[in-house]
Amino acid sequence: MAHSRSLLICVILLLCLITVLFFVMKPEEEDVYLVYTAVFEVDASLADSIQVGDLLTDARGKGQAGEVLKITREDAYREDAFGIYFHPERVTLAVTLGGGGVRRRGEAKLGTLVPRVGEAIYLLGSTRLEGLCVKVGVV
């Protein structure tokens, strides 16, 4: 009986110690304004459906992906055996988005989205966008 009581006290003390260590060692979160740029190739007919001020959603995590701050539109190019030519029905959009997020352990997160340079990014707005993150900044 005394042995089981000692064991119970040790387990309770261990759980208390783990709880205290969790809160002491918890990584610090910092509120930040996250700005990132992604490049997308879309149909020219859909390009005008995305406007500055639109709020987009992360297609993977279904959370906030930020507000469109800037859009740059250029022709989409293709290459074949005869050379480089622009695609008449496609355009390349460079979309800069921003929103309030948190930074923990050097990694910034906006809702469910963690934009990283060189990684694919999937967004939802008035159309579905699939592209590449090319720039990430924290203000």
PDB file of C-alpha atoms in Angstrom:
ATOM      1  CA  MET A   1       0.000   0.000   0.000  1.00  0.00           C
ATOM      2  CA  ALA A   2       2.792   2.414   0.874  1.00  0.00           C
ATOM      3  CA  HIS A   3       4.569   1.508  -2.343  1.00  0.00           C
ATOM      4  CA  SER A   4       1.556   2.377  -4.521  1.00  0.00           C
ATOM      5  CA  ARG A   5       1.051   5.650  -2.623  1.00  0.00           C
ATOM      6  CA  SER A   6       4.705   6.595  -3.235  1.00  0.00           C
ATOM      7  CA  LEU A   7       4.340   5.724  -6.890  1.00  0.00           C
ATOM      8  CA  LEU A   8       1.199   7.854  -7.184  1.00  0.00           C
ATOM      9  CA  ILE A   9       2.942  10.825  -5.543  1.00  0.00           C
ATOM     10  CA  CYS A  10       5.903  10.436  -7.924  1.00  0.00           C
ATOM     11  CA  VAL A  11       3.588  10.339 -10.962  1.00  0.00           C
ATOM     12  CA  ILE A  12       1.723  13.452  -9.789  1.00  0.00           C
ATOM     13  CA  LEU A  13       4.995  15.308  -9.168  1.00  0.00           C
ATOM     14  CA  LEU A  14       6.285  14.248 -12.580  1.00  0.00           C
ATOM     15  CA  LEU A  15       3.111  15.506 -14.292  1.00  0.00           C
ATOM     16  CA  CYS A  16       3.374  18.815 -12.433  1.00  0.00           C
ATOM     17  CA  LEU A  17       7.017  19.140 -13.468  1.00  0.00           C
ATOM     18  CA  ILE A  18       6.193  18.406 -17.112  1.00  0.00           C
ATOM     19  CA  THR A  19       3.381  20.992 -17.045  1.00  0.00           C
ATOM     20  CA  VAL A  20       5.650  23.659 -15.550  1.00  0.00           C
ATOM     21  CA  LEU A  21       8.416  22.887 -18.062  1.00  0.00           C
ATOM     22  CA  PHE A  22       5.926  23.077 -20.930  1.00  0.00           C
ATOM     23  CA  PHE A  23       4.865  26.593 -19.977  1.00  0.00           C
ATOM     24  CA  VAL A  24       8.406  27.752 -19.185  1.00  0.00           C
ATOM     25  CA  MET A  25       9.924  26.292 -22.350  1.00  0.00           C
ATOM     26  CA  LYS A  26       6.990  27.260 -24.585  1.00  0.00           C
ATOM     27  CA  PRO A  27       8.366  29.076 -27.628  1.00  0.00           C
ATOM     28  CA  GLU A  28       7.588  32.762 -27.752  1.00  0.00           C
ATOM     29  CA  GLU A  29       5.089  33.911 -30.335  1.00  0.00           C
ATOM     30  CA  GLU A  30       5.338  37.357 -31.814  1.00  0.00           C
ATOM     31  CA  ASP A  31       2.560  39.140 -33.699  1.00  0.00           C
ATOM     32  CA  VAL A  32       3.768  40.242 -37.144  1.00  0.00           C
ATOM     33  CA  TYR A  33       2.413  41.540 -40.427  1.00  0.00           C
ATOM     34  CA  LEU A  34       3.400  38.975 -43.046  1.00  0.00           C
ATOM     35  CA  VAL A  35       3.852  40.002 -46.699  1.00  0.00           C
ATOM     36  CA  TYR A  36       4.584  37.443 -49.412  1.00  0.00           C
ATOM     37  CA  THR A  37       4.591  37.301 -53.201  1.00  0.00           C
ATOM     38  CA  ALA A  38       3.535  34.340 -55.303  1.00  0.00           C
ATOM     39  CA  VAL A  39       3.585  33.843 -59.078  1.00  0.00           C
ATOM     40  CA  PHE A  40       0.621  32.203 -60.813  1.00  0.00           C
ATOM     41  CA  GLU A  41      -0.161  31.364 -64.418  1.00  0.00           C
ATOM     42  CA  VAL A  42      -3.892  31.646 -65.152  1.00  0.00           C
ATOM     43  CA  ASP A  43      -6.286  31.972 -68.069  1.00  0.00           C
ATOM     44  CA  ALA A  44      -6.446  35.556 -69.296  1.00  0.00           C
ATOM     45  CA  SER A  45     -10.216  35.491 -68.809  1.00  0.00           C
ATOM     46  CA  LEU A  46      -9.776  34.722 -65.087  1.00  0.00           C
ATOM     47  CA  ALA A  47      -6.962  37.197 -64.418  1.00  0.00           C
ATOM     48  CA  ASP A  48      -9.319  40.155 -64.031  1.00  0.00           C
ATOM     49  CA  SER A  49     -11.358  38.361 -61.363  1.00  0.00           C
ATOM     50  CA  ILE A  50      -8.559  38.950 -58.847  1.00  0.00           C
ATOM     51  CA  GLN A  51      -8.413  42.537 -57.593  1.00  0.00           C
ATOM     52  CA  VAL A  52      -6.386  44.510 -55.052  1.00  0.00           C
ATOM     53  CA  GLY A  53      -8.208  44.312 -51.733  1.00  0.00           C
ATOM     54  CA  ASP A  54      -9.596  40.800 -52.236  1.00  0.00           C
ATOM     55  CA  LEU A  55      -9.268  38.419 -49.296  1.00  0.00           C
ATOM     56  CA  LEU A  56      -7.928  35.018 -50.323  1.00  0.00           C
ATOM     57  CA  THR A  57      -8.100  31.656 -48.560  1.00  0.00           C
ATOM     58  CA  ASP A  58      -5.442  28.976 -48.177  1.00  0.00           C
ATOM     59  CA  ALA A  59      -6.781  26.103 -50.300  1.00  0.00           C
ATOM     60  CA  ARG A  60      -5.013  23.479 -48.170  1.00  0.00           C
ATOM     61  CA  GLY A  61      -5.764  24.581 -44.629  1.00  0.00           C
ATOM     62  CA  LYS A  62      -8.924  26.570 -45.443  1.00  0.00           C
ATOM     63  CA  GLY A  63      -7.670  29.476 -43.332  1.00  0.00           C
ATOM     64  CA  GLN A  64      -6.880  33.080 -44.107  1.00  0.00           C
ATOM     65  CA  ALA A  65      -4.212  33.659 -46.784  1.00  0.00           C
ATOM     66  CA  GLY A  66      -4.217  37.440 -46.660  1.00  0.00           C
ATOM     67  CA  GLU A  67      -5.372  40.476 -48.575  1.00  0.00           C
ATOM     68  CA  VAL A  68      -4.193  41.196 -52.116  1.00  0.00           C
ATOM     69  CA  LEU A  69      -1.896  44.227 -51.891  1.00  0.00           C
ATOM     70  CA  LYS A  70      -0.477  44.342 -55.418  1.00  0.00           C
ATOM     71  CA  ILE A  71      -0.902  42.529 -58.744  1.00  0.00           C
ATOM     72  CA  THR A  72       1.534  42.541 -61.642  1.00  0.00           C
ATOM     73  CA  ARG A  73       0.341  41.064 -64.927  1.00  0.00           C
ATOM     74  CA  GLU A  74       2.609  39.833 -67.743  1.00  0.00           C
ATOM     75  CA  ASP A  75       2.304  37.616 -70.800  1.00  0.00           C
ATOM     76  CA  ALA A  76       2.794  33.889 -70.257  1.00  0.00           C
ATOM     77  CA  TYR A  77       5.547  32.434 -72.397  1.00  0.00           C
ATOM     78  CA  ARG A  78       6.070  28.963 -73.845  1.00  0.00           C
ATOM     79  CA  GLU A  79       9.012  27.313 -75.528  1.00  0.00           C
ATOM     80  CA  ASP A  80       9.040  24.678 -78.237  1.00  0.00           C
ATOM     81  CA  ALA A  81      11.380  23.474 -80.977  1.00  0.00           C
ATOM     82  CA  PHE A  82      10.837  26.715 -82.925  1.00  0.00           C
ATOM     83  CA  GLY A  83      11.664  29.065 -80.060  1.00  0.00           C
ATOM     84  CA  ILE A  84       9.944  31.097 -77.369  1.00  0.00           C
ATOM     85  CA  TYR A  85       6.491  32.572 -77.892  1.00  0.00           C
ATOM     86  CA  PHE A  86       3.815  34.079 -75.697  1.00  0.00           C
ATOM     87  CA  HIS A  87       0.692  32.072 -74.998  1.00  0.00           C
ATOM     88  CA  PRO A  88      -2.331  34.061 -76.229  1.00  0.00           C
ATOM     89  CA  GLU A  89      -4.776  32.648 -73.657  1.00  0.00           C
ATOM     90  CA  ARG A  90      -2.619  32.663 -70.509  1.00  0.00           C
ATOM     91  CA  VAL A  91      -1.074  35.376 -68.312  1.00  0.00           C
ATOM     92  CA  THR A  92       1.425  35.338 -65.464  1.00  0.00           C
ATOM     93  CA  LEU A  93       0.354  37.118 -62.291  1.00  0.00           C
ATOM     94  CA  ALA A  94       2.696  38.156 -59.506  1.00  0.00           C
ATOM     95  CA  VAL A  95       0.394  38.650 -56.520  1.00  0.00           C
ATOM     96  CA  THR A  96       1.593  40.261 -53.293  1.00  0.00           C
ATOM     97  CA  LEU A  97      -0.516  39.433 -50.243  1.00  0.00           C
ATOM     98  CA  GLY A  98      -0.362  40.523 -46.638  1.00  0.00           C
ATOM     99  CA  GLY A  99      -2.040  39.926 -43.316  1.00  0.00           C
ATOM    100  CA  GLY A 100      -1.604  39.673 -39.585  1.00  0.00           C
ATOM    101  CA  GLY A 101       0.137  36.533 -38.432  1.00  0.00           C
ATOM    102  CA  VAL A 102       2.517  35.143 -35.838  1.00  0.00           C
ATOM    103  CA  ARG A 103       6.188  34.255 -35.857  1.00  0.00           C
ATOM    104  CA  ARG A 104       7.489  31.386 -33.774  1.00  0.00           C
ATOM    105  CA  ARG A 105      10.977  29.897 -33.939  1.00  0.00           C
ATOM    106  CA  GLY A 106      11.799  32.108 -36.924  1.00  0.00           C
ATOM    107  CA  GLU A 107       8.870  30.816 -38.989  1.00  0.00           C
ATOM    108  CA  ALA A 108       5.996  33.151 -39.878  1.00  0.00           C
ATOM    109  CA  LYS A 109       2.454  31.847 -40.164  1.00  0.00           C
ATOM    110  CA  LEU A 110      -0.636  33.556 -41.546  1.00  0.00           C
ATOM    111  CA  GLY A 111      -3.708  31.653 -40.376  1.00  0.00           C
ATOM    112  CA  THR A 112      -3.032  28.087 -41.527  1.00  0.00           C
ATOM    113  CA  LEU A 113      -0.573  29.164 -44.235  1.00  0.00           C
ATOM    114  CA  VAL A 114       3.199  29.121 -43.804  1.00  0.00           C
ATOM    115  CA  PRO A 115       4.560  30.665 -47.013  1.00  0.00           C
ATOM    116  CA  ARG A 116       8.097  29.576 -47.896  1.00  0.00           C
ATOM    117  CA  VAL A 117      10.176  30.720 -50.852  1.00  0.00           C
ATOM    118  CA  GLY A 118      10.355  28.045 -53.534  1.00  0.00           C
ATOM    119  CA  GLU A 119       7.342  26.087 -52.348  1.00  0.00           C
ATOM    120  CA  ALA A 120       4.002  25.614 -54.080  1.00  0.00           C
ATOM    121  CA  ILE A 121       1.120  27.720 -52.871  1.00  0.00           C
ATOM    122  CA  TYR A 122      -2.587  27.103 -53.416  1.00  0.00           C
ATOM    123  CA  LEU A 123      -5.106  29.901 -52.889  1.00  0.00           C
ATOM    124  CA  LEU A 124      -8.842  30.337 -53.291  1.00  0.00           C
ATOM    125  CA  GLY A 125     -10.655  33.537 -54.171  1.00  0.00           C
ATOM    126  CA  SER A 126     -12.968  34.106 -57.067  1.00  0.00           C
ATOM    127  CA  THR A 127     -10.824  31.447 -58.780  1.00  0.00           C
ATOM    128  CA  ARG A 128      -8.375  28.747 -57.697  1.00  0.00           C
ATOM    129  CA  LEU A 129      -4.715  29.775 -57.934  1.00  0.00           C
ATOM    130  CA  GLU A 130      -1.799  27.355 -58.034  1.00  0.00           C
ATOM    131  CA  GLY A 131       1.663  28.854 -58.108  1.00  0.00           C
ATOM    132  CA  LEU A 132       5.050  29.366 -56.529  1.00  0.00           C
ATOM    133  CA  CYS A 133       5.978  31.520 -53.535  1.00  0.00           C
ATOM    134  CA  VAL A 134       8.908  33.759 -54.552  1.00  0.00           C
ATOM    135  CA  LYS A 135       9.275  36.215 -51.670  1.00  0.00           C
ATOM    136  CA  VAL A 136       8.396  36.346 -47.955  1.00  0.00           C
ATOM    137  CA  GLY A 137       8.843  39.302 -45.636  1.00  0.00           C
ATOM    138  CA  VAL A 138       7.810  40.220 -42.106  1.00  0.00           C
ATOM    139  CA  VAL A 139       6.985  43.739 -40.990  1.00  0.00           C
TER     140      VAL A 139
END
